[in-house]
Amino acid sequence: MEVPDDWPYADEPTVCAACGSDDDRYVTVESLGLVWGAAMDGGLAPTAVGDYSGTLRFRCCHDCWTEEGLAVLEDTQTLVDREARAEGGHPFALDDEQVAAAARLDAERVAVGDLRPLDYRSDPEREHVRSQDEAAEAVLDSWFGRE
Ligand SMILES: [Zn+2]
């Protein structure tokens, strides 16, 4: 489906999302959920994603992957650290290394992978998704010191 016009993301990942290199040696990561674009530079906040679900797809050059530590994002779907204890009244904690790596990516060099409309079966379901988005946004804001 069509990505909304006002989203910051690229049509295709053609260069390294971190440094902009078009080096032939690169990996493509396409597991990270759409909500986590908010950790990237210029990415869309979870509450701005609206009624969509999906993934982000980005390219990372060999140097950034191996030397700059972006390999921590391999197969990453969420930036939530399931082992860590949540603090400061947040419902979950973030994985510091992964958030730091995601923060190095420029959203304008990241593309949308899968995109599908969220089809709510009920109002409570919709509210649940909304509250999850708000929680993700709050915990990211806190991580980046934007509170
Ligand atoms: Zn790079």
PDB file of C-alpha atoms and ligand atoms in Angstrom:
ATOM      1  CA  MET A   1       0.000   0.000   0.000  1.00  0.00           C
ATOM      2  CA  GLU A   2       1.010   3.623  -0.494  1.00  0.00           C
ATOM      3  CA  VAL A   3       3.105   5.324   2.122  1.00  0.00           C
ATOM      4  CA  PRO A   4       1.470   8.642   3.129  1.00  0.00           C
ATOM      5  CA  ASP A   5       3.027  11.642   1.334  1.00  0.00           C
ATOM      6  CA  ASP A   6       3.865  13.549   4.461  1.00  0.00           C
ATOM      7  CA  TRP A   7       5.989  10.792   5.976  1.00  0.00           C
ATOM      8  CA  PRO A   8       9.711  11.551   6.088  1.00  0.00           C
ATOM      9  CA  TYR A   9      10.891   8.188   4.778  1.00  0.00           C
ATOM     10  CA  ALA A  10      12.548   7.369   1.443  1.00  0.00           C
ATOM     11  CA  ASP A  11      10.935   5.308  -1.328  1.00  0.00           C
ATOM     12  CA  GLU A  12      13.830   2.873  -1.345  1.00  0.00           C
ATOM     13  CA  PRO A  13      16.896   2.453   0.869  1.00  0.00           C
ATOM     14  CA  THR A  14      19.631   3.334  -1.643  1.00  0.00           C
ATOM     15  CA  VAL A  15      22.405   4.443   0.696  1.00  0.00           C
ATOM     16  CA  CYS A  16      23.608   3.667   4.211  1.00  0.00           C
ATOM     17  CA  ALA A  17      21.029   5.174   6.564  1.00  0.00           C
ATOM     18  CA  ALA A  18      23.755   6.143   9.040  1.00  0.00           C
ATOM     19  CA  CYS A  19      26.514   7.732   6.938  1.00  0.00           C
ATOM     20  CA  GLY A  20      24.978   8.024   3.462  1.00  0.00           C
ATOM     21  CA  SER A  21      27.614   5.820   1.800  1.00  0.00           C
ATOM     22  CA  ASP A  22      26.617   3.914  -1.340  1.00  0.00           C
ATOM     23  CA  ASP A  23      29.274   1.261  -0.677  1.00  0.00           C
ATOM     24  CA  ASP A  24      28.398  -2.078  -2.324  1.00  0.00           C
ATOM     25  CA  ARG A  25      29.090  -3.927   0.881  1.00  0.00           C
ATOM     26  CA  TYR A  26      26.034  -3.449   3.019  1.00  0.00           C
ATOM     27  CA  VAL A  27      23.328  -5.251   4.916  1.00  0.00           C
ATOM     28  CA  THR A  28      19.633  -4.521   4.795  1.00  0.00           C
ATOM     29  CA  VAL A  29      17.623  -4.545   8.002  1.00  0.00           C
ATOM     30  CA  GLU A  30      13.884  -4.889   7.581  1.00  0.00           C
ATOM     31  CA  SER A  31      12.638  -6.158  10.890  1.00  0.00           C
ATOM     32  CA  LEU A  32      12.283  -3.001  12.963  1.00  0.00           C
ATOM     33  CA  GLY A  33       8.716  -1.933  13.664  1.00  0.00           C
ATOM     34  CA  LEU A  34       7.392   1.355  12.297  1.00  0.00           C
ATOM     35  CA  VAL A  35       6.860   2.815  15.770  1.00  0.00           C
ATOM     36  CA  TRP A  36      10.613   2.805  16.414  1.00  0.00           C
ATOM     37  CA  GLY A  37      11.315   5.246  13.598  1.00  0.00           C
ATOM     38  CA  ALA A  38      10.923   7.824  16.356  1.00  0.00           C
ATOM     39  CA  ALA A  39      14.388   6.875  17.624  1.00  0.00           C
ATOM     40  CA  MET A  40      15.870   7.894  14.277  1.00  0.00           C
ATOM     41  CA  ASP A  41      16.864  11.388  13.236  1.00  0.00           C
ATOM     42  CA  GLY A  42      13.714  12.919  11.777  1.00  0.00           C
ATOM     43  CA  GLY A  43      11.604   9.801  12.193  1.00  0.00           C
ATOM     44  CA  LEU A  44       7.887   9.745  12.785  1.00  0.00           C
ATOM     45  CA  ALA A  45       6.612   9.699  16.378  1.00  0.00           C
ATOM     46  CA  PRO A  46       4.568   6.611  17.309  1.00  0.00           C
ATOM     47  CA  THR A  47       1.428   8.671  17.775  1.00  0.00           C
ATOM     48  CA  ALA A  48       1.972  10.266  14.335  1.00  0.00           C
ATOM     49  CA  VAL A  49       2.051   6.877  12.622  1.00  0.00           C
ATOM     50  CA  GLY A  50      -1.694   6.660  13.065  1.00  0.00           C
ATOM     51  CA  ASP A  51      -3.673   3.618  12.094  1.00  0.00           C
ATOM     52  CA  TYR A  52      -0.871   1.755  10.393  1.00  0.00           C
ATOM     53  CA  SER A  53       1.299  -1.137  11.309  1.00  0.00           C
ATOM     54  CA  GLY A  54       4.478  -2.082   9.524  1.00  0.00           C
ATOM     55  CA  THR A  55       8.230  -2.209   9.413  1.00  0.00           C
ATOM     56  CA  LEU A  56      11.098   0.007   8.389  1.00  0.00           C
ATOM     57  CA  ARG A  57      13.701  -1.085   5.882  1.00  0.00           C
ATOM     58  CA  PHE A  58      17.166   0.417   5.797  1.00  0.00           C
ATOM     59  CA  ARG A  59      20.578  -0.204   4.383  1.00  0.00           C
ATOM     60  CA  CYS A  60      23.731  -0.086   6.474  1.00  0.00           C
ATOM     61  CA  CYS A  61      27.216  -0.084   4.959  1.00  0.00           C
ATOM     62  CA  HIS A  62      29.848  -2.578   6.028  1.00  0.00           C
ATOM     63  CA  ASP A  63      31.865   0.012   7.957  1.00  0.00           C
ATOM     64  CA  CYS A  64      28.955   1.322   9.993  1.00  0.00           C
ATOM     65  CA  TRP A  65      27.763  -2.209  10.630  1.00  0.00           C
ATOM     66  CA  THR A  66      31.046  -3.650  11.824  1.00  0.00           C
ATOM     67  CA  GLU A  67      32.982  -0.652  13.134  1.00  0.00           C
ATOM     68  CA  GLU A  68      30.330   1.794  14.262  1.00  0.00           C
ATOM     69  CA  GLY A  69      28.331  -0.822  16.134  1.00  0.00           C
ATOM     70  CA  LEU A  70      25.135  -0.753  14.109  1.00  0.00           C
ATOM     71  CA  ALA A  71      25.160  -4.550  14.000  1.00  0.00           C
ATOM     72  CA  VAL A  72      23.249  -4.456  17.307  1.00  0.00           C
ATOM     73  CA  LEU A  73      20.195  -3.779  15.121  1.00  0.00           C
ATOM     74  CA  GLU A  74      20.450  -7.137  13.352  1.00  0.00           C
ATOM     75  CA  ASP A  75      17.009  -8.800  13.317  1.00  0.00           C
ATOM     76  CA  THR A  76      15.794  -6.215  15.809  1.00  0.00           C
ATOM     77  CA  GLN A  77      12.022  -5.827  15.862  1.00  0.00           C
ATOM     78  CA  THR A  78      11.658  -3.631  18.882  1.00  0.00           C
ATOM     79  CA  LEU A  79      13.982  -1.440  20.919  1.00  0.00           C
ATOM     80  CA  VAL A  80      12.426  -2.688  24.143  1.00  0.00           C
ATOM     81  CA  ASP A  81      14.832  -4.406  26.513  1.00  0.00           C
ATOM     82  CA  ARG A  82      12.887  -7.340  27.888  1.00  0.00           C
ATOM     83  CA  GLU A  83      15.429  -8.105  30.606  1.00  0.00           C
ATOM     84  CA  ALA A  84      15.748  -4.611  32.012  1.00  0.00           C
ATOM     85  CA  ARG A  85      13.479  -3.179  34.666  1.00  0.00           C
ATOM     86  CA  ALA A  86      11.373  -0.240  33.740  1.00  0.00           C
ATOM     87  CA  GLU A  87      12.045   2.905  35.720  1.00  0.00           C
ATOM     88  CA  GLY A  88      10.479   6.293  36.271  1.00  0.00           C
ATOM     89  CA  GLY A  89       6.913   5.115  35.930  1.00  0.00           C
ATOM     90  CA  HIS A  90       7.371   3.804  32.383  1.00  0.00           C
ATOM     91  CA  PRO A  91       5.834   0.453  31.495  1.00  0.00           C
ATOM     92  CA  PHE A  92       9.000  -0.846  29.841  1.00  0.00           C
ATOM     93  CA  ALA A  93      12.675  -0.086  29.353  1.00  0.00           C
ATOM     94  CA  LEU A  94      14.593   0.466  26.145  1.00  0.00           C
ATOM     95  CA  ASP A  95      17.735  -1.311  25.034  1.00  0.00           C
ATOM     96  CA  ASP A  96      20.316   1.478  25.301  1.00  0.00           C
ATOM     97  CA  GLU A  97      22.681   0.114  22.665  1.00  0.00           C
ATOM     98  CA  GLN A  98      19.934  -0.409  20.136  1.00  0.00           C
ATOM     99  CA  VAL A  99      18.354   2.992  20.686  1.00  0.00           C
ATOM    100  CA  ALA A 100      21.775   4.645  20.382  1.00  0.00           C
ATOM    101  CA  ALA A 101      22.357   2.780  17.101  1.00  0.00           C
ATOM    102  CA  ALA A 102      18.915   3.695  15.752  1.00  0.00           C
ATOM    103  CA  ALA A 103      19.533   7.330  16.700  1.00  0.00           C
ATOM    104  CA  ARG A 104      22.389   7.392  14.186  1.00  0.00           C
ATOM    105  CA  LEU A 105      20.050   6.650  11.295  1.00  0.00           C
ATOM    106  CA  ASP A 106      18.652   9.426   9.160  1.00  0.00           C
ATOM    107  CA  ALA A 107      14.941   8.808   8.577  1.00  0.00           C
ATOM    108  CA  GLU A 108      15.183  10.335   5.098  1.00  0.00           C
ATOM    109  CA  ARG A 109      17.437   7.437   4.081  1.00  0.00           C
ATOM    110  CA  VAL A 110      15.154   4.831   5.632  1.00  0.00           C
ATOM    111  CA  ALA A 111      12.291   3.285   3.688  1.00  0.00           C
ATOM    112  CA  VAL A 112       9.036   1.729   4.809  1.00  0.00           C
ATOM    113  CA  GLY A 113       9.021  -2.050   4.383  1.00  0.00           C
ATOM    114  CA  ASP A 114       5.649  -3.579   5.105  1.00  0.00           C
ATOM    115  CA  LEU A 115       2.754  -1.248   5.630  1.00  0.00           C
ATOM    116  CA  ARG A 116      -0.772  -2.229   6.430  1.00  0.00           C
ATOM    117  CA  PRO A 117      -3.769  -0.460   7.879  1.00  0.00           C
ATOM    118  CA  LEU A 118      -4.692  -1.388  11.405  1.00  0.00           C
ATOM    119  CA  ASP A 119      -8.092  -2.916  11.373  1.00  0.00           C
ATOM    120  CA  TYR A 120      -9.628  -2.567  14.784  1.00  0.00           C
ATOM    121  CA  ARG A 121     -12.298  -4.988  15.772  1.00  0.00           C
ATOM    122  CA  SER A 122     -13.422  -2.842  18.659  1.00  0.00           C
ATOM    123  CA  ASP A 123     -12.944   0.503  20.365  1.00  0.00           C
ATOM    124  CA  PRO A 124     -11.075  -1.027  23.321  1.00  0.00           C
ATOM    125  CA  GLU A 125      -8.636  -2.588  20.869  1.00  0.00           C
ATOM    126  CA  ARG A 126      -8.065   0.761  19.244  1.00  0.00           C
ATOM    127  CA  GLU A 127      -7.532   2.392  22.630  1.00  0.00           C
ATOM    128  CA  HIS A 128      -5.075  -0.307  23.581  1.00  0.00           C
ATOM    129  CA  VAL A 129      -2.970   0.329  20.460  1.00  0.00           C
ATOM    130  CA  ARG A 130      -3.136   4.076  21.057  1.00  0.00           C
ATOM    131  CA  SER A 131      -1.974   3.716  24.628  1.00  0.00           C
ATOM    132  CA  GLN A 132       0.914   1.509  23.516  1.00  0.00           C
ATOM    133  CA  ASP A 133       1.942   4.163  21.010  1.00  0.00           C
ATOM    134  CA  GLU A 134       1.785   6.827  23.688  1.00  0.00           C
ATOM    135  CA  ALA A 135       3.852   4.678  26.045  1.00  0.00           C
ATOM    136  CA  ALA A 136       6.490   4.096  23.363  1.00  0.00           C
ATOM    137  CA  GLU A 137       6.614   7.813  22.638  1.00  0.00           C
ATOM    138  CA  ALA A 138       6.948   8.719  26.309  1.00  0.00           C
ATOM    139  CA  VAL A 139       9.737   6.247  26.918  1.00  0.00           C
ATOM    140  CA  LEU A 140      11.635   7.446  23.831  1.00  0.00           C
ATOM    141  CA  ASP A 141      11.197  11.075  24.864  1.00  0.00           C
ATOM    142  CA  SER A 142      12.553  10.198  28.248  1.00  0.00           C
ATOM    143  CA  TRP A 143      15.512   8.330  26.751  1.00  0.00           C
ATOM    144  CA  PHE A 144      16.411  11.301  24.565  1.00  0.00           C
ATOM    145  CA  GLY A 145      15.890  13.736  27.456  1.00  0.00           C
ATOM    146  CA  ARG A 146      12.970  15.424  25.719  1.00  0.00           C
ATOM    147  CA  GLU A 147      10.657  15.329  28.714  1.00  0.00           C
TER     148      GLU A 147
HETATM  149 ZN    ZN B   1      27.540   3.723   6.681  1.00  0.00          ZN
END
